[in-house]
Amino acid sequence: DTQFQLHLNWSGAYGHSQADNGSILLFAFGRELLSDIGYTHTRYRNWTLNTASHNTVVVDERSQTFGSKEEPTTGRLLYFDDSNPHVRYADVDASPAYPDCGVYRRRLLHVHAGEGRDYVVDVFDVEGGKTHDWFLHGSADEEGVFESPVAFDTPVDTLIPEWGGRHEPQNETQLDLKGAKFHAYQFLWNIRSAPAPKDAAATWHYENAGLRTHLFAEPDSTLFHFQSPAVRGAKEVDADLPNHLRHGILLRHAGPRSRYVAVHEPFATEPWVQSVTRDGNTLTVQHAGGTDTITLDADRATVTSTAGWTYDTGTPYSGALSGVQRADGFALIADKPLPDVPYVRIAFGDAKTLVYPVEKVEANRLLLKDDPGFEYADGKARFLYFPQEEFDEPAMYTV
């Protein structure tokens, strides 16, 4: 009943894909609270493919680059750790989705404060472009009730940009990720706006569960509340699509740089976090179980809890990969002896990054449980699974 799941996507487009790099889903108390609609064969398919229907950031009101096998948009996993009983942490560079963005990075830190008490610190950094739209969509299974202390007093007719198309797709084959004819923002309905306060909150109430998001906005940001098609409830019946909606928020900030900081707090009956405050890169989350102080610097995350525990990602330590052992067990061979570590990150130039769990360290050998999936010799890597990439640059490890 208290199971918690947080999903983060950074895959490229190799066929059955959507423009959804950096997007999240959140599941708690038996239901999705932040959803990805998934697939549909209705006339609203164009909505579900576009970036705006996902829980991520849209740059310049345009969907992400879709990519292909020849020009993938796969992101890079910079850090991952689920070895701690109190904290799980993921750090992803999803910038290939927007080639003009120098930074498009999401960091998610999940704190397990007790049974049925989980929250997520969510930091999304964007650099590049003129307009940044941070989307958060509620459940696609139930419309629920939305509430916020923010007074959304200003009606907004549409958020479609002047260059965007206002035609509505009539079937599932009419797709447009560029927005020139079928712009995705046409599916944002009942829009109301307000100047974004320095700290805000939004709450979704559903049957037997809910989610409150504490949001810290950049100066001169605008916050929107809207409804959009949830699609699922129509059960592939086109005529029923307008009858199934979900609530969402959009936080807009002018580029070229934006930082979105939020804390997502699932609850069974009522919100349980007493307060969330921010001071620069540090957040303080106070709840009945104690007070947690979270700091997210450029390459390090720390958590100190008055409940008596701490967490620290440590500082990165890098070197050159010397080889891969794939016979009689799996191991990565480093260029020097290493300390005991739970994970190792391997970077193949700027093109690909993978993180592997480490079972044991023997001097310069990082013993793995599973096949790393690539061969490495003479500074060249060749992957043995789809899409069978090859990299001529020397691979680098980081622990």
CSV table of C-alpha atoms in Angstrom, one decimal:
chain,number,residue,atom,x,y,z
A,1,ASP,CA,0.0,0.0,0.0
A,2,THR,CA,2.9,2.4,0.6
A,3,GLN,CA,5.0,1.4,-2.4
A,4,PHE,CA,6.7,4.3,-4.1
A,5,GLN,CA,8.1,4.6,-7.6
A,6,LEU,CA,9.8,7.4,-9.5
A,7,HIS,CA,10.6,7.0,-13.2
A,8,LEU,CA,12.9,9.2,-15.2
A,9,ASN,CA,13.4,8.9,-19.0
A,10,TRP,CA,16.4,9.9,-21.2
A,11,SER,CA,16.1,7.4,-24.1
A,12,GLY,CA,16.7,8.3,-27.7
A,13,ALA,CA,14.1,7.7,-30.4
A,14,TYR,CA,14.6,4.4,-32.2
A,15,GLY,CA,11.0,3.6,-33.3
A,16,HIS,CA,8.3,3.5,-30.7
A,17,SER,CA,9.2,6.7,-28.9
A,18,GLN,CA,7.8,10.0,-27.8
A,19,ALA,CA,9.5,13.4,-27.4
A,20,ASP,CA,9.9,13.0,-23.7
A,21,ASN,CA,13.5,13.2,-22.6
A,22,GLY,CA,13.9,14.3,-19.0
A,23,SER,CA,10.3,13.4,-18.2
A,24,ILE,CA,9.2,11.8,-15.0
A,25,LEU,CA,6.3,9.7,-13.7
A,26,LEU,CA,5.5,9.3,-10.0
A,27,PHE,CA,3.5,6.4,-8.5
A,28,ALA,CA,2.5,6.2,-4.8
A,29,PHE,CA,-0.3,4.8,-2.7
A,30,GLY,CA,-1.5,2.5,-5.5
A,31,ARG,CA,-1.9,5.0,-8.3
A,32,GLU,CA,0.0,7.2,-10.7
A,33,LEU,CA,0.1,10.8,-9.4
A,34,LEU,CA,2.2,12.2,-12.2
A,35,SER,CA,1.5,10.3,-15.4
A,36,ASP,CA,2.7,9.8,-18.9
A,37,ILE,CA,-0.4,9.1,-21.0
A,38,GLY,CA,1.3,6.5,-23.1
A,39,TYR,CA,0.1,5.4,-26.6
A,40,THR,CA,-3.2,6.1,-28.3
A,41,HIS,CA,-4.6,5.4,-31.8
A,42,THR,CA,-7.1,8.3,-31.5
A,43,ARG,CA,-7.0,11.7,-33.1
A,44,TYR,CA,-5.2,13.0,-30.0
A,45,ARG,CA,-2.1,10.9,-30.7
A,46,ASN,CA,-0.3,14.1,-31.7
A,47,TRP,CA,-0.8,15.5,-28.2
A,48,THR,CA,0.6,12.4,-26.5
A,49,LEU,CA,3.8,12.4,-28.7
A,50,ASN,CA,4.7,16.0,-28.2
A,51,THR,CA,6.9,17.2,-25.3
A,52,ALA,CA,4.2,19.4,-23.8
A,53,SER,CA,2.1,16.4,-22.7
A,54,HIS,CA,5.0,15.2,-20.5
A,55,ASN,CA,6.5,16.2,-17.2
A,56,THR,CA,9.5,17.9,-18.5
A,57,VAL,CA,10.6,21.3,-19.9
A,58,VAL,CA,9.7,22.7,-23.4
A,59,VAL,CA,12.1,25.1,-24.9
A,60,ASP,CA,10.8,27.9,-27.2
A,61,GLU,CA,7.4,26.3,-27.4
A,62,ARG,CA,8.8,23.5,-29.6
A,63,SER,CA,9.0,19.8,-29.0
A,64,GLN,CA,12.3,18.1,-28.5
A,65,THR,CA,14.2,16.7,-31.5
A,66,PHE,CA,12.9,13.3,-32.1
A,67,GLY,CA,16.2,11.7,-33.2
A,68,SER,CA,16.9,8.5,-35.0
A,69,LYS,CA,19.4,5.6,-35.0
A,70,GLU,CA,21.8,7.7,-37.1
A,71,GLU,CA,21.3,10.8,-35.0
A,72,PRO,CA,20.2,9.6,-31.5
A,73,THR,CA,18.9,12.0,-28.9
A,74,THR,CA,19.8,9.6,-26.0
A,75,GLY,CA,20.7,11.4,-22.8
A,76,ARG,CA,23.6,10.7,-20.5
A,77,LEU,CA,23.3,9.3,-17.0
A,78,LEU,CA,25.7,11.3,-14.9
A,79,TYR,CA,25.1,9.7,-11.5
A,80,PHE,CA,22.9,7.0,-10.1
A,81,ASP,CA,22.7,5.5,-6.6
A,82,ASP,CA,20.0,3.4,-5.0
A,83,SER,CA,22.3,1.7,-2.4
A,84,ASN,CA,21.3,3.9,0.5
A,85,PRO,CA,18.2,3.1,2.7
A,86,HIS,CA,17.2,6.7,3.0
A,87,VAL,CA,18.2,8.3,-0.3
A,88,ARG,CA,18.0,7.4,-4.0
A,89,TYR,CA,19.6,9.8,-6.5
A,90,ALA,CA,19.7,10.2,-10.3
A,91,ASP,CA,21.4,12.9,-12.4
A,92,VAL,CA,20.7,13.0,-16.1
A,93,ASP,CA,22.0,15.2,-18.9
A,94,ALA,CA,19.2,15.1,-21.5
A,95,SER,CA,20.5,18.0,-23.6
A,96,PRO,CA,20.7,15.9,-26.9
A,97,ALA,CA,16.9,16.4,-27.0
A,98,TYR,CA,17.5,20.1,-27.6
A,99,PRO,CA,20.7,20.5,-29.6
A,100,ASP,CA,20.7,24.3,-29.1
A,101,CYS,CA,20.7,23.9,-25.3
A,102,GLY,CA,24.1,23.8,-23.6
A,103,VAL,CA,22.3,22.5,-20.4
A,104,TYR,CA,19.2,20.4,-20.1
A,105,ARG,CA,19.8,18.5,-16.9
A,106,ARG,CA,17.5,17.0,-14.3
A,107,ARG,CA,18.5,15.8,-10.8
A,108,LEU,CA,16.1,13.8,-8.7
A,109,LEU,CA,16.8,13.0,-5.1
A,110,HIS,CA,14.2,10.7,-3.4
A,111,VAL,CA,14.2,10.8,0.4
A,112,HIS,CA,12.5,7.9,2.3
A,113,ALA,CA,11.6,9.5,5.6
A,114,GLY,CA,9.6,6.6,6.9
A,115,GLU,CA,6.9,4.1,6.0
A,116,GLY,CA,4.5,5.8,3.6
A,117,ARG,CA,6.6,9.0,3.8
A,118,ASP,CA,8.6,9.6,0.6
A,119,TYR,CA,9.3,12.9,-1.1
A,120,VAL,CA,11.4,14.0,-4.2
A,121,VAL,CA,13.7,16.9,-4.6
A,122,ASP,CA,13.5,17.8,-8.3
A,123,VAL,CA,16.0,20.3,-9.8
A,124,PHE,CA,15.9,21.0,-13.6
A,125,ASP,CA,18.5,23.3,-15.2
A,126,VAL,CA,18.1,24.7,-18.7
A,127,GLU,CA,20.5,26.9,-20.6
A,128,GLY,CA,19.7,27.9,-24.2
A,129,GLY,CA,16.6,29.3,-26.0
A,130,LYS,CA,14.4,32.2,-25.1
A,131,THR,CA,11.4,30.6,-23.3
A,132,HIS,CA,11.4,27.7,-20.9
A,133,ASP,CA,8.1,26.0,-20.0
A,134,TRP,CA,8.2,23.6,-17.0
A,135,PHE,CA,5.2,21.2,-17.2
A,136,LEU,CA,3.7,19.1,-14.4
A,137,HIS,CA,0.7,17.0,-15.3
A,138,GLY,CA,-1.4,15.1,-12.8
A,139,SER,CA,-2.8,11.6,-13.1
A,140,ALA,CA,-4.1,10.4,-16.5
A,141,ASP,CA,-6.4,7.9,-14.7
A,142,GLU,CA,-8.5,10.3,-12.7
A,143,GLU,CA,-9.2,14.1,-13.0
A,144,GLY,CA,-9.4,14.7,-9.3
A,145,VAL,CA,-9.5,18.1,-7.6
A,146,PHE,CA,-6.8,20.7,-8.0
A,147,GLU,CA,-6.0,23.4,-5.4
A,148,SER,CA,-3.4,26.0,-4.9
A,149,PRO,CA,-2.9,29.1,-2.7
A,150,VAL,CA,-1.9,30.9,-5.9
A,151,ALA,CA,-4.7,33.1,-7.2
A,152,PHE,CA,-5.0,32.2,-10.9
A,153,ASP,CA,-7.0,35.3,-11.7
A,154,THR,CA,-6.1,36.0,-15.3
A,155,PRO,CA,-7.9,33.9,-18.0
A,156,VAL,CA,-5.6,33.1,-21.0
A,157,ASP,CA,-7.3,32.4,-24.4
A,158,THR,CA,-4.3,30.3,-25.7
A,159,LEU,CA,-0.6,29.7,-25.3
A,160,ILE,CA,-0.1,28.8,-28.9
A,161,PRO,CA,2.8,31.1,-30.2
A,162,GLU,CA,2.1,33.3,-33.2
A,163,TRP,CA,4.0,31.0,-35.5
A,164,GLY,CA,2.2,27.9,-34.2
A,165,GLY,CA,-0.6,26.0,-36.1
A,166,ARG,CA,-4.1,26.1,-34.8
A,167,HIS,CA,-5.5,23.2,-36.8
A,168,GLU,CA,-6.8,20.3,-34.8
A,169,PRO,CA,-5.7,16.8,-35.9
A,170,GLN,CA,-8.6,14.7,-37.2
A,171,ASN,CA,-7.0,11.3,-37.0
A,172,GLU,CA,-3.9,9.6,-35.6
A,173,THR,CA,-1.8,10.0,-38.7
A,174,GLN,CA,-1.8,13.8,-38.6
A,175,LEU,CA,1.4,14.3,-36.5
A,176,ASP,CA,3.4,17.4,-36.1
A,177,LEU,CA,6.4,17.7,-33.7
A,178,LYS,CA,7.4,21.1,-35.1
A,179,GLY,CA,4.1,22.7,-34.3
A,180,ALA,CA,3.7,24.6,-37.6
A,181,LYS,CA,0.3,23.1,-38.4
A,182,PHE,CA,-0.9,21.2,-35.3
A,183,HIS,CA,0.7,22.9,-32.3
A,184,ALA,CA,0.6,20.9,-29.1
A,185,TYR,CA,-0.4,23.9,-26.9
A,186,GLN,CA,-3.9,23.8,-28.5
A,187,PHE,CA,-4.6,21.0,-26.0
A,188,LEU,CA,-4.1,23.3,-23.0
A,189,TRP,CA,-7.6,24.3,-22.1
A,190,ASN,CA,-9.2,26.5,-19.4
A,191,ILE,CA,-6.0,28.3,-18.9
A,192,ARG,CA,-5.5,30.8,-16.1
A,193,SER,CA,-2.3,32.6,-15.1
A,194,ALA,CA,-0.7,34.4,-12.2
A,195,PRO,CA,2.7,36.0,-11.5
A,196,ALA,CA,4.7,33.2,-9.9
A,197,PRO,CA,5.5,33.8,-6.2
A,198,LYS,CA,9.0,33.0,-5.0
A,199,ASP,CA,7.5,29.9,-3.4
A,200,ALA,CA,4.3,28.3,-4.4
A,201,ALA,CA,2.4,25.0,-4.0
A,202,ALA,CA,0.0,23.0,-6.1
A,203,THR,CA,-2.0,20.0,-4.8
A,204,TRP,CA,-3.8,17.2,-6.7
A,205,HIS,CA,-6.4,15.3,-4.7
A,206,TYR,CA,-7.5,11.8,-5.9
A,207,GLU,CA,-9.4,9.0,-4.4
A,208,ASN,CA,-7.2,7.6,-1.6
A,209,ALA,CA,-4.1,9.5,-2.6
A,210,GLY,CA,-2.8,12.9,-3.5
A,211,LEU,CA,0.3,14.9,-4.4
A,212,ARG,CA,1.5,18.3,-3.2
A,213,THR,CA,4.3,20.0,-5.1
A,214,HIS,CA,6.3,22.8,-3.4
A,215,LEU,CA,7.7,25.0,-6.2
A,216,PHE,CA,10.4,27.7,-6.1
A,217,ALA,CA,10.2,30.0,-9.1
A,218,GLU,CA,12.8,32.2,-10.8
A,219,PRO,CA,12.1,35.9,-10.5
A,220,ASP,CA,9.7,37.3,-13.2
A,221,SER,CA,8.2,33.8,-13.9
A,222,THR,CA,4.5,33.2,-14.7
A,223,LEU,CA,2.5,30.3,-13.4
A,224,PHE,CA,-0.3,28.8,-15.3
A,225,HIS,CA,-3.0,26.3,-14.4
A,226,PHE,CA,-4.7,24.4,-17.2
A,227,GLN,CA,-6.6,21.3,-18.1
A,228,SER,CA,-5.6,19.0,-20.9
A,229,PRO,CA,-6.8,15.7,-22.4
A,230,ALA,CA,-6.0,12.6,-20.2
A,231,VAL,CA,-7.0,10.4,-23.2
A,232,ARG,CA,-6.9,7.1,-21.3
A,233,GLY,CA,-10.4,7.3,-20.0
A,234,ALA,CA,-11.9,7.6,-23.5
A,235,LYS,CA,-10.7,4.0,-24.2
A,236,GLU,CA,-9.8,4.8,-27.8
A,237,VAL,CA,-13.2,6.4,-28.6
A,238,ASP,CA,-12.6,9.7,-30.4
A,239,ALA,CA,-16.0,11.2,-29.5
A,240,ASP,CA,-15.3,10.7,-25.8
A,241,LEU,CA,-11.9,12.3,-25.7
A,242,PRO,CA,-13.0,15.8,-24.6
A,243,ASN,CA,-14.7,14.3,-21.6
A,244,HIS,CA,-11.6,13.0,-19.9
A,245,LEU,CA,-9.3,15.7,-18.6
A,246,ARG,CA,-6.5,16.2,-16.1
A,247,HIS,CA,-5.1,19.2,-14.2
A,248,GLY,CA,-1.6,20.6,-14.9
A,249,ILE,CA,0.6,23.5,-14.2
A,250,LEU,CA,3.1,25.3,-16.4
A,251,LEU,CA,5.9,27.5,-14.9
A,252,ARG,CA,7.3,29.8,-17.6
A,253,HIS,CA,10.5,31.7,-17.4
A,254,ALA,CA,12.5,33.7,-20.0
A,255,GLY,CA,15.8,32.2,-21.0
A,256,PRO,CA,18.6,31.9,-21.6
A,257,ARG,CA,19.0,30.2,-18.2
A,258,SER,CA,16.4,28.8,-15.8
A,259,ARG,CA,16.5,26.6,-12.7
A,260,TYR,CA,13.3,24.9,-11.6
A,261,VAL,CA,13.4,23.6,-8.0
A,262,ALA,CA,10.5,21.6,-6.7
A,263,VAL,CA,9.7,19.1,-3.9
A,264,HIS,CA,7.0,16.5,-4.7
A,265,GLU,CA,5.2,15.1,-1.7
A,266,PRO,CA,2.8,12.2,-2.2
A,267,PHE,CA,0.2,11.5,0.6
A,268,ALA,CA,-2.5,9.0,1.4
A,269,THR,CA,-5.1,11.3,3.0
A,270,GLU,CA,-3.5,14.7,3.9
A,271,PRO,CA,-0.1,16.3,3.1
A,272,TRP,CA,2.5,15.5,5.8
A,273,VAL,CA,5.4,17.8,5.2
A,274,GLN,CA,5.2,20.7,7.5
A,275,SER,CA,7.4,23.2,5.6
A,276,VAL,CA,9.9,23.4,2.7
A,277,THR,CA,12.3,26.4,2.4
A,278,ARG,CA,15.1,27.2,0.0
A,279,ASP,CA,18.3,29.1,0.4
A,280,GLY,CA,20.3,29.0,-2.8
A,281,ASN,CA,21.3,25.4,-3.5
A,282,THR,CA,20.0,24.2,-0.1
A,283,LEU,CA,16.5,23.0,0.8
A,284,THR,CA,15.2,22.4,4.3
A,285,VAL,CA,12.3,20.0,4.5
A,286,GLN,CA,10.6,19.8,7.9
A,287,HIS,CA,8.2,16.9,8.8
A,288,ALA,CA,7.1,14.9,11.9
A,289,GLY,CA,10.1,12.6,11.5
A,290,GLY,CA,12.6,15.4,11.6
A,291,THR,CA,14.3,18.0,9.5
A,292,ASP,CA,16.2,17.2,6.4
A,293,THR,CA,18.7,19.6,4.9
A,294,ILE,CA,19.5,18.9,1.2
A,295,THR,CA,22.3,20.6,-0.8
A,296,LEU,CA,22.6,20.1,-4.5
A,297,ASP,CA,25.8,21.6,-5.8
A,298,ALA,CA,27.1,21.2,-9.4
A,299,ASP,CA,28.6,17.7,-8.8
A,300,ARG,CA,27.7,16.8,-5.3
A,301,ALA,CA,24.5,16.0,-3.3
A,302,THR,CA,24.3,15.8,0.5
A,303,VAL,CA,21.5,15.2,3.0
A,304,THR,CA,21.7,15.7,6.7
A,305,SER,CA,18.7,14.6,8.8
A,306,THR,CA,17.9,15.3,12.4
A,307,ALA,CA,16.7,11.7,12.5
A,308,GLY,CA,20.3,10.8,12.8
A,309,TRP,CA,21.5,9.9,9.3
A,310,THR,CA,23.4,11.5,6.5
A,311,TYR,CA,24.0,11.0,2.8
A,312,ASP,CA,26.8,12.2,0.6
A,313,THR,CA,27.5,11.4,-3.1
A,314,GLY,CA,31.1,12.4,-2.5
A,315,THR,CA,33.4,14.1,-5.0
A,316,PRO,CA,34.0,12.6,-8.5
A,317,TYR,CA,37.3,10.8,-9.2
A,318,SER,CA,38.1,9.9,-12.8
A,319,GLY,CA,40.6,8.1,-15.0
A,320,ALA,CA,41.0,6.1,-18.2
A,321,LEU,CA,39.5,2.7,-18.7
A,322,SER,CA,42.2,0.1,-19.6
A,323,GLY,CA,40.0,-2.9,-20.6
A,324,VAL,CA,37.0,-5.0,-20.1
A,325,GLN,CA,36.9,-8.6,-18.9
A,326,ARG,CA,34.0,-10.7,-20.2
A,327,ALA,CA,35.2,-14.2,-19.6
A,328,ASP,CA,35.1,-16.0,-16.2
A,329,GLY,CA,33.1,-13.1,-14.8
A,330,PHE,CA,32.7,-9.5,-15.7
A,331,ALA,CA,35.0,-6.7,-14.8
A,332,LEU,CA,36.1,-3.2,-15.9
A,333,ILE,CA,39.8,-2.6,-15.6
A,334,ALA,CA,40.9,0.8,-14.5
A,335,ASP,CA,44.2,2.5,-14.9
A,336,LYS,CA,44.9,2.5,-11.2
A,337,PRO,CA,43.7,0.9,-8.0
A,338,LEU,CA,40.4,2.3,-6.7
A,339,PRO,CA,38.5,2.4,-3.4
A,340,ASP,CA,35.4,0.3,-2.7
A,341,VAL,CA,32.5,2.0,-4.6
A,342,PRO,CA,28.9,0.9,-5.3
A,343,TYR,CA,28.8,2.3,-8.9
A,344,VAL,CA,31.1,3.3,-11.7
A,345,ARG,CA,30.2,5.6,-14.6
A,346,ILE,CA,31.7,5.0,-18.0
A,347,ALA,CA,31.8,7.9,-20.5
A,348,PHE,CA,32.4,7.2,-24.2
A,349,GLY,CA,33.5,10.7,-25.3
A,350,ASP,CA,30.5,13.0,-25.2
A,351,ALA,CA,28.3,10.6,-27.0
A,352,LYS,CA,27.3,8.0,-24.4
A,353,THR,CA,27.3,7.5,-20.6
A,354,LEU,CA,26.4,4.4,-18.6
A,355,VAL,CA,26.4,3.6,-14.9
A,356,TYR,CA,27.2,0.1,-13.7
A,357,PRO,CA,26.7,-1.5,-10.3
A,358,VAL,CA,29.9,-2.7,-8.7
A,359,GLU,CA,29.9,-5.9,-6.6
A,360,LYS,CA,33.5,-5.7,-5.5
A,361,VAL,CA,36.8,-3.9,-6.1
A,362,GLU,CA,40.0,-5.8,-6.4
A,363,ALA,CA,42.9,-3.2,-6.8
A,364,ASN,CA,42.2,-1.8,-10.3
A,365,ARG,CA,39.4,-4.4,-11.2
A,366,LEU,CA,35.8,-3.4,-10.8
A,367,LEU,CA,33.9,-6.6,-10.6
A,368,LEU,CA,30.4,-6.5,-12.1
A,369,LYS,CA,27.4,-8.7,-11.6
A,370,ASP,CA,26.3,-8.5,-15.2
A,371,ASP,CA,27.9,-8.3,-18.7
A,372,PRO,CA,28.8,-4.6,-19.4
A,373,GLY,CA,27.6,-5.1,-22.9
A,374,PHE,CA,30.7,-3.9,-24.8
A,375,GLU,CA,34.2,-4.9,-25.8
A,376,TYR,CA,37.1,-2.6,-25.4
A,377,ALA,CA,40.5,-2.7,-27.0
A,378,ASP,CA,43.1,-0.2,-28.2
A,379,GLY,CA,41.0,2.6,-26.9
A,380,LYS,CA,38.0,1.6,-28.9
A,381,ALA,CA,34.6,0.4,-27.7
A,382,ARG,CA,32.1,-1.8,-29.5
A,383,PHE,CA,28.7,-2.5,-28.1
A,384,LEU,CA,27.1,-5.9,-28.6
A,385,TYR,CA,23.5,-4.9,-28.4
A,386,PHE,CA,21.2,-2.5,-30.2
A,387,PRO,CA,22.0,0.0,-31.6
A,388,GLN,CA,25.5,-1.6,-31.8
A,389,GLU,CA,27.4,1.6,-31.4
A,390,GLU,CA,31.2,1.9,-31.8
A,391,PHE,CA,33.3,4.6,-30.3
A,392,ASP,CA,36.9,5.4,-31.2
A,393,GLU,CA,37.6,7.8,-28.3
A,394,PRO,CA,39.1,6.3,-25.1
A,395,ALA,CA,36.5,5.6,-22.5
A,396,MET,CA,36.8,7.3,-19.1
A,397,TYR,CA,35.5,6.1,-15.8
A,398,THR,CA,34.3,8.1,-12.8
A,399,VAL,CA,33.6,6.9,-9.3
